[in-house]
Coordinates of C-alpha atoms in Angstrom, one line a residue:
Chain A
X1065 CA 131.8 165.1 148.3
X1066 CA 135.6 164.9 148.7
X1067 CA 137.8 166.2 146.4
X1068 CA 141.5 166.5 145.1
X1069 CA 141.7 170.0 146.7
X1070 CA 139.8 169.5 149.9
X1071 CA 142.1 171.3 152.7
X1072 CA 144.5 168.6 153.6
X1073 CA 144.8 166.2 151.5
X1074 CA 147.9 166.8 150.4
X1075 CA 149.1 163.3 150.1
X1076 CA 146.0 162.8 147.2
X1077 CA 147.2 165.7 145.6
X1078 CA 150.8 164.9 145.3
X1079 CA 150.0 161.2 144.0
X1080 CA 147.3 163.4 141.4
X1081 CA 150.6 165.1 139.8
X1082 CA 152.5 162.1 139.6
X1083 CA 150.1 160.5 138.1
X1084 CA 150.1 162.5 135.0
X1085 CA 153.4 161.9 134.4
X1086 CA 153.7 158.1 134.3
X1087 CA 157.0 156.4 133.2
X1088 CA 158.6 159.6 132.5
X1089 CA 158.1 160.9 136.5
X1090 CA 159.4 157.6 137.6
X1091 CA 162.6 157.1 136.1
X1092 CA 163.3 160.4 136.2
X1093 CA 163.1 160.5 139.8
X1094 CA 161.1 163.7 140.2
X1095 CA 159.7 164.3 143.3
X1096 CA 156.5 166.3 144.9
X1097 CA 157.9 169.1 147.1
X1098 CA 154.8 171.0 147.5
X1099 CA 151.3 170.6 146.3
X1100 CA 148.4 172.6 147.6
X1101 CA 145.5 173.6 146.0
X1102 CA 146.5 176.2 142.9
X1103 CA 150.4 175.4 143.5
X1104 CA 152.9 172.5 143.0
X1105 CA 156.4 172.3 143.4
X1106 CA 158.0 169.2 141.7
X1107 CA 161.9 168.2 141.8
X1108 CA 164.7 166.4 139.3
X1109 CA 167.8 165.6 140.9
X1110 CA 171.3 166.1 138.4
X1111 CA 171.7 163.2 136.5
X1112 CA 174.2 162.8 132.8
X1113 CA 171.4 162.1 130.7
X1114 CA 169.8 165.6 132.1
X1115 CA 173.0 167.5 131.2
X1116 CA 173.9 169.6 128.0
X1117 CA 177.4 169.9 127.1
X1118 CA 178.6 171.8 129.9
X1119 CA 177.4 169.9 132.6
X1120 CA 174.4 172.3 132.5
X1121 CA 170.3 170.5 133.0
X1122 CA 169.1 170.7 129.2
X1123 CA 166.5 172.9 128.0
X1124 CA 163.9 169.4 127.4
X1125 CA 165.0 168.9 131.2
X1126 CA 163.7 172.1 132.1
X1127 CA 160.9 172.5 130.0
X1128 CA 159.4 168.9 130.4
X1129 CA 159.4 169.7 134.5
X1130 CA 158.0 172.4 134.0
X1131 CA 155.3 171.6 132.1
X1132 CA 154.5 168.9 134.3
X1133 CA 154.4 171.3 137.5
X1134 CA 152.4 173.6 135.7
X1135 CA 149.9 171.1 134.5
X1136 CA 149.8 169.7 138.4
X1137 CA 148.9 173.3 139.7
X1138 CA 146.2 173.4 137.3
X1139 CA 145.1 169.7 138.2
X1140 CA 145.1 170.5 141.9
X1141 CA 141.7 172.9 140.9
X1142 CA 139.9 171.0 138.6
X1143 CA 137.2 168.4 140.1
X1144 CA 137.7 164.4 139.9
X1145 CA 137.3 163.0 137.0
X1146 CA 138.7 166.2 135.3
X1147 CA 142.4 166.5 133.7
X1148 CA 144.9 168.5 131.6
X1149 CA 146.4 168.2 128.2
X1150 CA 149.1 171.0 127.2
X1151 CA 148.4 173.5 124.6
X1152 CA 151.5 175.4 124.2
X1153 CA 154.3 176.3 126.5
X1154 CA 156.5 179.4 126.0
X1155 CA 159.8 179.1 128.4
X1156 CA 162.3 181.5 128.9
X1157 CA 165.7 180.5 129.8
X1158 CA 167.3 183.1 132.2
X1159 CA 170.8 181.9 133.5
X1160 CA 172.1 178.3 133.3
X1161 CA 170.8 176.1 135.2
X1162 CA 174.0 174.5 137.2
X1163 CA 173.5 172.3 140.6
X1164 CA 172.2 169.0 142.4
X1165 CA 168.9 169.3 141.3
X1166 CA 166.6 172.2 140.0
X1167 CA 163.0 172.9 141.4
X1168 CA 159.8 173.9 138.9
X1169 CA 157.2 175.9 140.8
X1170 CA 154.2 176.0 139.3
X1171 CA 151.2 178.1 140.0
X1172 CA 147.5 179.1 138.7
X1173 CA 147.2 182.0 137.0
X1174 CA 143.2 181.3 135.9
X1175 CA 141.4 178.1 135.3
X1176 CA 138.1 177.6 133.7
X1177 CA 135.8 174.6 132.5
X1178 CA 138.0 174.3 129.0
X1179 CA 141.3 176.4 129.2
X1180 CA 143.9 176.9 132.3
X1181 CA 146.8 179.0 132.0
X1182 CA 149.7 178.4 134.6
X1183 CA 152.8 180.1 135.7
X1184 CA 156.2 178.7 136.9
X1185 CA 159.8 179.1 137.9
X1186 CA 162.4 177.1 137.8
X1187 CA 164.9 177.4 140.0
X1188 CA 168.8 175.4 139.8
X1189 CA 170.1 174.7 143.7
X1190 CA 173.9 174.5 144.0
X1191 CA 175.1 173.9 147.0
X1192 CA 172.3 174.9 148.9
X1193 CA 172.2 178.1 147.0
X1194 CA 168.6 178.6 144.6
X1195 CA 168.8 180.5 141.3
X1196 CA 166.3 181.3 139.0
X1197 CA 167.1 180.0 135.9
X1198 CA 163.9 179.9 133.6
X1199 CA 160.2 181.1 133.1
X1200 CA 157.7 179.1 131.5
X1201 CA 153.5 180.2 130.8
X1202 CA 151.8 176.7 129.9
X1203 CA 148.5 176.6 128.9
X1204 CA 145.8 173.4 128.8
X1205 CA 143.1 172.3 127.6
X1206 CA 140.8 170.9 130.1
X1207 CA 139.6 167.5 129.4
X1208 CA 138.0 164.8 130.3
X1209 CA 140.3 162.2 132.1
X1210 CA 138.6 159.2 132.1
Chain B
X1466 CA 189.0 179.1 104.5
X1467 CA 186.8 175.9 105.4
X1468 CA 183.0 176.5 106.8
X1469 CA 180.8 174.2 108.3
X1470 CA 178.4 175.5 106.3
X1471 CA 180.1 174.8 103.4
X1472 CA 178.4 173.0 100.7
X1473 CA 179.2 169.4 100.8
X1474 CA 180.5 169.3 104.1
X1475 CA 177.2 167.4 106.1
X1476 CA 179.4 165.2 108.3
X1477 CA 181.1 168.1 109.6
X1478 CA 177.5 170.1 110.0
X1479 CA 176.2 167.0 111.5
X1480 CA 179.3 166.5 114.2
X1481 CA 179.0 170.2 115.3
X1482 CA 175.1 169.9 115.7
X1483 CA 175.8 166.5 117.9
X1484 CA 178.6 168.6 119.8
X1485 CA 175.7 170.6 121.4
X1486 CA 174.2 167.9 123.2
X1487 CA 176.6 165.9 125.0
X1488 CA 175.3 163.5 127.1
X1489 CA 171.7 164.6 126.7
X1490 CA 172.3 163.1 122.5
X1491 CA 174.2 160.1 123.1
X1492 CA 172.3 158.4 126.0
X1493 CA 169.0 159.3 124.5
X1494 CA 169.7 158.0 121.0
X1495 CA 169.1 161.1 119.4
X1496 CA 170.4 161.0 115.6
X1497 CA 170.8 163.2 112.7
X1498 CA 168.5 162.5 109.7
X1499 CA 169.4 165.9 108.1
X1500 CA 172.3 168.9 108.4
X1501 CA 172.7 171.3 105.9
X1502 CA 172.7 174.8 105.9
X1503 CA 170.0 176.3 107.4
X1504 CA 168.2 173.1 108.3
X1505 CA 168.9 170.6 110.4
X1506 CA 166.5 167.1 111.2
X1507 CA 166.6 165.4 114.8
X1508 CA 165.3 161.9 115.0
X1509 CA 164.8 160.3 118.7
X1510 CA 163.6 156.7 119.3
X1511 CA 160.5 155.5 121.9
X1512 CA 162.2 154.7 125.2
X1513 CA 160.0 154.0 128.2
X1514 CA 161.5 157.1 129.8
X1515 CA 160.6 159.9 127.0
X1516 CA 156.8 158.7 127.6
X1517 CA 153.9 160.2 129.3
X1518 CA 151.1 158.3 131.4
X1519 CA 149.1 157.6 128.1
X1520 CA 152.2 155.6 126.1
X1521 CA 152.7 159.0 124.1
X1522 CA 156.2 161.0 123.9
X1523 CA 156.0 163.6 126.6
X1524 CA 156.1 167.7 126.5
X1525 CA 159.8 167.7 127.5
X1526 CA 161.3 164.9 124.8
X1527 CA 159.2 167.1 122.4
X1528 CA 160.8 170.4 123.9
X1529 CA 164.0 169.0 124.1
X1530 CA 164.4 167.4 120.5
X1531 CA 162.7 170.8 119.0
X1532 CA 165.4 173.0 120.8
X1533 CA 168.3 171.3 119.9
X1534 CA 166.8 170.7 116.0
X1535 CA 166.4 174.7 115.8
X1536 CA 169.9 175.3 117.4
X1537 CA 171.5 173.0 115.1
X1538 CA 170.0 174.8 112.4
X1539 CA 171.1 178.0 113.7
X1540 CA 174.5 177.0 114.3
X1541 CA 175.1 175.6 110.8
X1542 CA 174.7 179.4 109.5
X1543 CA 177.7 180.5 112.0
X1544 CA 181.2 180.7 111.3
X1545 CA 183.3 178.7 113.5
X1546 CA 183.7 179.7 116.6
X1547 CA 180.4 180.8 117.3
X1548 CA 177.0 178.9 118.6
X1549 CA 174.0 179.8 120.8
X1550 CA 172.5 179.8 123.6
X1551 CA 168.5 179.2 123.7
X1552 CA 166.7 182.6 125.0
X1553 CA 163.0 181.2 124.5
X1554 CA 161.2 178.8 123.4
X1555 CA 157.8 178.5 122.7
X1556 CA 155.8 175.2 121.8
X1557 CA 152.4 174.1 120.5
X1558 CA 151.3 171.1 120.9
X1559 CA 149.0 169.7 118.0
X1560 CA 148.3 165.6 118.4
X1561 CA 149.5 163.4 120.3
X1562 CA 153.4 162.2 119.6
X1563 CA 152.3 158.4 119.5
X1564 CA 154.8 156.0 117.2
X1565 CA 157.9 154.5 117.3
X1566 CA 160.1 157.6 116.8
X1567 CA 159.4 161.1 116.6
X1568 CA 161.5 163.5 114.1
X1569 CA 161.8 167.6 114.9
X1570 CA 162.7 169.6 111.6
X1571 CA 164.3 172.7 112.3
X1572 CA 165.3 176.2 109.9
X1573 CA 166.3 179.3 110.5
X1574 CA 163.8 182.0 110.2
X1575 CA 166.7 184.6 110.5
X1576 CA 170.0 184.7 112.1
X1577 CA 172.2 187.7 112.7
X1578 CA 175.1 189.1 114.4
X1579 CA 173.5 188.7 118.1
X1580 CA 170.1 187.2 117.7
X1581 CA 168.6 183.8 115.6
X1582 CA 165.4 182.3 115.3
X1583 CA 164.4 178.9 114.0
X1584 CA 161.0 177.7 113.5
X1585 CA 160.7 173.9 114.3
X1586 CA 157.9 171.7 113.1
X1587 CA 158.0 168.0 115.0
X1588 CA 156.3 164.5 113.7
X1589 CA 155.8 161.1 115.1
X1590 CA 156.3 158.6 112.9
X1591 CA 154.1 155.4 113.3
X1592 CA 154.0 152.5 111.2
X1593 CA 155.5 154.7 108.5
X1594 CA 152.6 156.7 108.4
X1595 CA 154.4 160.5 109.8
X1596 CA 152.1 162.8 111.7
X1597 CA 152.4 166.8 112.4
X1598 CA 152.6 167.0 116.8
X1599 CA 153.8 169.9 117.7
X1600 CA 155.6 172.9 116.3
X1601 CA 158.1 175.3 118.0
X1602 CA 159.4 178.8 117.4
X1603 CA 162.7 178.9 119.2
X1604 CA 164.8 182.2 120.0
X1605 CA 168.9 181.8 120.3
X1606 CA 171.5 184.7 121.3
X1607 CA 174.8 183.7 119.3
X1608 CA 178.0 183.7 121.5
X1609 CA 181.1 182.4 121.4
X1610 CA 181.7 179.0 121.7
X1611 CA 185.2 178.8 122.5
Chain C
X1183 CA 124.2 174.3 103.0
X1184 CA 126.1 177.1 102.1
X1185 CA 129.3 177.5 104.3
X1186 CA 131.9 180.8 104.3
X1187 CA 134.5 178.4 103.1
X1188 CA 132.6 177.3 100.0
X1189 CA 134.9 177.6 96.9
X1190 CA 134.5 181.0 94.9
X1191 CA 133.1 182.7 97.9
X1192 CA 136.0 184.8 98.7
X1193 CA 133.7 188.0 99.2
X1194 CA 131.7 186.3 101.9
X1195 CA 135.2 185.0 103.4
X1196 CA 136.2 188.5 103.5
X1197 CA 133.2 189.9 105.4
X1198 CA 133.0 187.3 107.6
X1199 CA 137.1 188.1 108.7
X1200 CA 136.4 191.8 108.9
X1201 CA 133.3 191.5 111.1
X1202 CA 135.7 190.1 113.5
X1203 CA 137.4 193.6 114.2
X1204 CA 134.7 195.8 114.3
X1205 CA 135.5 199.4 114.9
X1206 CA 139.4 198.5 115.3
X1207 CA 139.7 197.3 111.6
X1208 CA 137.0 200.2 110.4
X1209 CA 139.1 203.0 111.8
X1210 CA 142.4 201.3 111.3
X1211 CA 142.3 200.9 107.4
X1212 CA 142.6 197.2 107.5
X1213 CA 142.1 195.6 104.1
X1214 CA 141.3 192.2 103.0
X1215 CA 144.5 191.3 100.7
X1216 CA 143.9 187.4 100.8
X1217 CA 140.8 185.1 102.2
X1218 CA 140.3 181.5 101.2
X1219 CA 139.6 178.7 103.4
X1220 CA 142.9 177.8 105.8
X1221 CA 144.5 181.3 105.2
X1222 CA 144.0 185.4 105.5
X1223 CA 146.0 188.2 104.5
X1224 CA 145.6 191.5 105.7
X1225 CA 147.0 195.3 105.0
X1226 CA 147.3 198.1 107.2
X1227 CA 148.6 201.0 106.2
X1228 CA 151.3 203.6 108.1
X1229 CA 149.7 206.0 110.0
X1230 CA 151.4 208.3 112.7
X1231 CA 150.0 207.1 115.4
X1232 CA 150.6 203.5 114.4
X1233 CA 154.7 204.5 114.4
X1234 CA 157.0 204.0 117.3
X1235 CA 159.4 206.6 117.8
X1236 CA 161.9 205.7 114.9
X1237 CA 159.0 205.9 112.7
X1238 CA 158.6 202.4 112.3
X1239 CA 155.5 200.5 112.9
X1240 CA 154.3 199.5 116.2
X1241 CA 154.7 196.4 118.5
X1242 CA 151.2 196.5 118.8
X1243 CA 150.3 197.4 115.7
X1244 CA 152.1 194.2 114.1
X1245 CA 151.1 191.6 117.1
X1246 CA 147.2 193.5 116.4
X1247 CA 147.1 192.5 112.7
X1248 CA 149.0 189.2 113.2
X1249 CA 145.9 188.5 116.0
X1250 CA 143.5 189.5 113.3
X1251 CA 145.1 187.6 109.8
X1252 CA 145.8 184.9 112.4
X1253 CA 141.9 184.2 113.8
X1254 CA 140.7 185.2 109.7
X1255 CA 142.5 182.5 108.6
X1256 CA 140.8 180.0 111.7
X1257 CA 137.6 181.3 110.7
X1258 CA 137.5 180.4 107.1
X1259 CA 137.5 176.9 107.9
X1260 CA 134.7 177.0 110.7
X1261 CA 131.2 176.4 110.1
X1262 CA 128.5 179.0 110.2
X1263 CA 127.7 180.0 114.1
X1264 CA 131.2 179.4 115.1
X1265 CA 134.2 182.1 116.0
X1266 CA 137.8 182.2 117.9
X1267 CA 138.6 183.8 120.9
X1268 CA 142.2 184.5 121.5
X1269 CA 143.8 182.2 124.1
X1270 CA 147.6 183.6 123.1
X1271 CA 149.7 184.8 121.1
X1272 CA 153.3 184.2 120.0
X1273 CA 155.4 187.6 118.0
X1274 CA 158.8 186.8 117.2
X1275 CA 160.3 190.5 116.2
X1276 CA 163.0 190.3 113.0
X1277 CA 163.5 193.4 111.9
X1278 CA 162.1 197.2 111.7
X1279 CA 158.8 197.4 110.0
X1280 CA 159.3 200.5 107.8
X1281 CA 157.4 200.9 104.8
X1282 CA 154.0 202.2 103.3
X1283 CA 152.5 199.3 105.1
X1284 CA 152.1 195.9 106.6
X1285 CA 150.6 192.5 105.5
X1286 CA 149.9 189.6 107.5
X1287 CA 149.6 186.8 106.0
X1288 CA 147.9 183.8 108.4
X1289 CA 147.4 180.2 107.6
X1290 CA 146.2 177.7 109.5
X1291 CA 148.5 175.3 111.4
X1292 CA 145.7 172.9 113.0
X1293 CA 142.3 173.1 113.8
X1294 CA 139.8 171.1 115.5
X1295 CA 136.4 171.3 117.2
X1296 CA 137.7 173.5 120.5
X1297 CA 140.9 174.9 119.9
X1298 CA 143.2 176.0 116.3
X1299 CA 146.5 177.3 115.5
X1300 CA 147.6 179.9 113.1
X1301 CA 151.0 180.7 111.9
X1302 CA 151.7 184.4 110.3
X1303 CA 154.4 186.4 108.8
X1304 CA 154.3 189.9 109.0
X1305 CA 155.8 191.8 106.0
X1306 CA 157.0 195.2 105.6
X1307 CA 156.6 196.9 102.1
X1308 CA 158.7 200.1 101.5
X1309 CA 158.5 201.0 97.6
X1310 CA 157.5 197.7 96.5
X1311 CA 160.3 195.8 98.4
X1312 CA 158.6 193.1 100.9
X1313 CA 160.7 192.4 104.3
X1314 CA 159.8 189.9 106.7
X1315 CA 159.9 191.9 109.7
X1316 CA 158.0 189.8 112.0
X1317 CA 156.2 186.1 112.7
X1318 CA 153.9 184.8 115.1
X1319 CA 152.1 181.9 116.4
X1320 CA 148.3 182.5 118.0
X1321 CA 146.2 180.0 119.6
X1322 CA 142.3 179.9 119.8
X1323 CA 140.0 178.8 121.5
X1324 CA 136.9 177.7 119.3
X1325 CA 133.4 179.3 120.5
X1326 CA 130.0 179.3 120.0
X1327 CA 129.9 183.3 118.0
X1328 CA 126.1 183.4 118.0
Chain D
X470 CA 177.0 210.5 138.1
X471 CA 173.2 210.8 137.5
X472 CA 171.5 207.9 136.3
X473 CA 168.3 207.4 135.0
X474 CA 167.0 205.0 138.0
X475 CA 168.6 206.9 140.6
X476 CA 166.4 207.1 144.0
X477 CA 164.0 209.9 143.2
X478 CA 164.3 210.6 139.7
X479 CA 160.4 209.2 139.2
X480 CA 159.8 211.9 136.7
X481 CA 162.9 211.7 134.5
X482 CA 161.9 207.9 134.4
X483 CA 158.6 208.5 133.4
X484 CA 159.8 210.9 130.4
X485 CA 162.4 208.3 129.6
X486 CA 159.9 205.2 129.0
X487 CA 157.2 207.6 126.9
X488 CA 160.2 208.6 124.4
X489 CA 160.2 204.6 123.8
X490 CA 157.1 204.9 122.1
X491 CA 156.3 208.5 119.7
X492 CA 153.5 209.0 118.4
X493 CA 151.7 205.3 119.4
X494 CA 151.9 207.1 123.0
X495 CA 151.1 210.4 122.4
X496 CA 148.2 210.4 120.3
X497 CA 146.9 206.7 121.9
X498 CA 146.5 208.7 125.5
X499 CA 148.8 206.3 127.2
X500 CA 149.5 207.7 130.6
X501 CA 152.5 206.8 133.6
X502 CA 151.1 205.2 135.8
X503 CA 154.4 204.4 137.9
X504 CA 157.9 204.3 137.0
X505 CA 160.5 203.4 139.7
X506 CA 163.5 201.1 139.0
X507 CA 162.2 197.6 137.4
X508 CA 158.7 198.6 137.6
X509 CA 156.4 200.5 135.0
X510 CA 152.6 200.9 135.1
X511 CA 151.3 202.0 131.8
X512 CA 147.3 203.0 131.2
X513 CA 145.5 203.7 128.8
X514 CA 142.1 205.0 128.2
X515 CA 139.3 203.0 126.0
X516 CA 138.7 205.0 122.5
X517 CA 136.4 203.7 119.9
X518 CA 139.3 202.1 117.6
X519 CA 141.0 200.5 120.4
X520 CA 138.0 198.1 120.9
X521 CA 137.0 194.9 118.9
X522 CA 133.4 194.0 117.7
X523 CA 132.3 193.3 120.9
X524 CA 133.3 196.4 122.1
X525 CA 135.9 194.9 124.7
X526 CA 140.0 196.1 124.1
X527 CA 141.6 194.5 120.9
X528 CA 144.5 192.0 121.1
X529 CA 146.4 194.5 119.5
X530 CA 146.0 197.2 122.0
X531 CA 146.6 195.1 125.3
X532 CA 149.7 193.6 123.4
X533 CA 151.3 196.8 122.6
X534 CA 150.8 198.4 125.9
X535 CA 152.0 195.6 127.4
X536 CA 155.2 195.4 125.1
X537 CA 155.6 199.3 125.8
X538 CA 155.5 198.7 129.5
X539 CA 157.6 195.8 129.9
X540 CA 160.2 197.7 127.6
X541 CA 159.9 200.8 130.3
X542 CA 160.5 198.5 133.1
X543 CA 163.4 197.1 131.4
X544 CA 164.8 200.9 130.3
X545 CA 164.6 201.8 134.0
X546 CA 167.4 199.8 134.9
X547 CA 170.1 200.3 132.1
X548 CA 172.3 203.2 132.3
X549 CA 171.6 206.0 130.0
X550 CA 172.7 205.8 126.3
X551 CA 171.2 202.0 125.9
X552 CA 167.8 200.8 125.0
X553 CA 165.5 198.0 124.5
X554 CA 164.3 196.3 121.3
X555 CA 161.9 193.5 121.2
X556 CA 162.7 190.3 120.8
X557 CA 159.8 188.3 121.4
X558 CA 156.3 189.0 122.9
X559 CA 154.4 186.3 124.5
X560 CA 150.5 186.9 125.7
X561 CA 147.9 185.1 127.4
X562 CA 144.6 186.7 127.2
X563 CA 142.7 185.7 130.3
X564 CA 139.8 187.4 130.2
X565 CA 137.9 190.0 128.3
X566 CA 139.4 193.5 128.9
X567 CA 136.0 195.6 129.5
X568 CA 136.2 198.4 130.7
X569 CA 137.1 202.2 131.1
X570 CA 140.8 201.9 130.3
X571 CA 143.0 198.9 130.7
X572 CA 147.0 198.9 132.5
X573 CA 149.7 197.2 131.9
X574 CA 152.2 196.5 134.6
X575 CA 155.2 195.5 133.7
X576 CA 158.0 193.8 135.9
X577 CA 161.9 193.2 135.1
X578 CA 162.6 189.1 135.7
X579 CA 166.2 189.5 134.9
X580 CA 168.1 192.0 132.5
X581 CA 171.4 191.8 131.6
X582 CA 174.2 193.6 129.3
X583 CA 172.8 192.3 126.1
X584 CA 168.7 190.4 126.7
X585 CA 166.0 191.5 129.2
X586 CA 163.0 189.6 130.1
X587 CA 159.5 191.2 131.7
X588 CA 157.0 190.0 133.1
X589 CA 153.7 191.7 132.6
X590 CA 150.0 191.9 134.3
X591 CA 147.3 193.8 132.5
X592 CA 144.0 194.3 134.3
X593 CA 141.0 195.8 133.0
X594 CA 139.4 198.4 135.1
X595 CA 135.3 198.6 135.0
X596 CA 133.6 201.4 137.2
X597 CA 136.6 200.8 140.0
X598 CA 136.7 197.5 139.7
X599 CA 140.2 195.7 138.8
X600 CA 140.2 192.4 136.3
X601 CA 142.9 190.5 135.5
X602 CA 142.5 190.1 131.4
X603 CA 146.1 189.6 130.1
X604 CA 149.5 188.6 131.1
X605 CA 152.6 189.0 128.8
X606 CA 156.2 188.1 128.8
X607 CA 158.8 190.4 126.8
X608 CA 162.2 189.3 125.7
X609 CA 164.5 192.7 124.9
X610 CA 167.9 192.9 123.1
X611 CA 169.4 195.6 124.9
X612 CA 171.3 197.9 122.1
X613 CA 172.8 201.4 122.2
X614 CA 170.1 204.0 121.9
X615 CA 172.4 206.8 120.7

């Protein structure tokens, strides 16, 4: 039987994680950079609305992406049929996050057949240079997603 | 010497707590239902763009209004001058934010010298009827904000 | 049916929160302050090797009994058969937790059929005077505790 | 000038992270694993009162090892005369902690003049064998320890 995390179909997977996200992915413009089974790597490019009041990307900025790369990397692992629903999300904000666009990576720490835990970092690119800017843990419940 | 935390003095609390936001307030509507010392009250409208795939507000508007709700709260306890600068947050979500405005009510736990907290609880309000979705502890350092 | 959260039965409340620690809460000196359905207090008294080395108590001995008041409090409102598992837990630290002892005091935020959430302050009392030295948030996962 | 993470000094680092914790280390057995600059491994053995009713680790011990190792990781990069105090503890308990004796590896993420963070593994070890039951993330104040 195929499934989301067969070897290879990474195209399925990345159109999986956007999935979840709806309206909020689209306007937003984030983008699927990576998404492999137990990992995905989602993008938001700079825009005002994004920004705090020193040109910085806002904490909801940063937290929203990276719940939504977090609940991808879990989503990558669970069968068809099967999605997430966040229970809590503890971020840590490390340095500001300044530049063109920042970069959640999300990855599995342990999924099971009601709760998956998931670890990510954010990352701000400025000028080509990366810098960590935040932690987030997000866990889920896993549900039905019919 | 005049405060903004001084009693009376809510347009002033409620100018300082918009201050924070810059963009991020204005183009998402955000407005202030309540400022006053040690509590402040974030309101933020349905817009297609703060919505996940199932109509409902997403993680990151939720994040994002509890943040700056718990900062505002913090910062109307400082002497001018000062503000903060989130160090964590953590979020639990409870129900779904579904309605046609959600409202995230934020007071200080404890504030000091270097360090505040502010515990955050966040409704949706639909058809008047007003719903617990998610609450948020949220951790600040206090710096200068000159 | 009789159910643990049946007005007037405080006693079976009680038991039914202490069984959940076993030789921990034996050995530690744990005491049932507070049970009634939706909330659990519990006191632990200073011991040496619950001190950290300014002879205050413990990280772990705070985040231990905020676990503890945190799933008591879950558990009164369960029916018969049915018991928390940890999924994670939230300590804000406010200040030292010097005293004679500790009380956690955990009511319930939300619960439903798979997962709840608690919310606890942690008080210090040193010669009668209560400080809040601490607060958490801890999120179960609802089981089958047959 | 000697420094407490200079190249070598394994043993003065391992001294310095158990005088973070007094008694709580002493009499709970807890043992240096590793101590090198940013990293500290922290066991410690399973003991009757460390265990919950069904007889696997207690929240409260995996949380406060994990808070003492993060804090040691932390220590090990600040110059000598300043310290750590927590913040905030975050844990995600994964798995159940059965076993001989659990350890807690903790890992700096950034640290800076005045707030650390850690990031934290704790894995259960059973006749050899290594499970992955916890993971924790530690926000520090970083204060004069004079």
């Amino acid at each position: 039987m195929a499934t989301a995390n067969e070897a290879g179909d990474t195209a399925g997977l990345a159109r999986r994680v956007l999935a979840l996200a709806g309206d909020a992915t689209g306007s937003a413009g984030i983008t699927v950079v990576l998404a492999e089974p137990g990992r995905v790597h989602l993008a938001l490019a700079r825009r005002d609305d994004l920004l705090q009041f020193k040109g910085y990307f806002h904490g909801g900025a940063i937290s929203g992406l990276a719940d939504l790369a977090a609940g991808g990397s879990v989503t990558t692992l669970l069968p068809p049929g099967r999605g997430v629903v966040t229970i809590s999300l503890h971020v840590n904000f490390l340095a500001p996050a300044k530049g063109e666009r920042i970069v959640a990576k999300g990855s599995v720490v342990k999924t099971g057949s009601t709760v998956g835990v998931s670890s990510v970092e954010v990352v701000a690119i400025d000028a080509g240079h990366e810098q960590l800017c935040a932690t987030a843990t997000v866990t889920f419940r896993v549900v039905s997603s019919g």
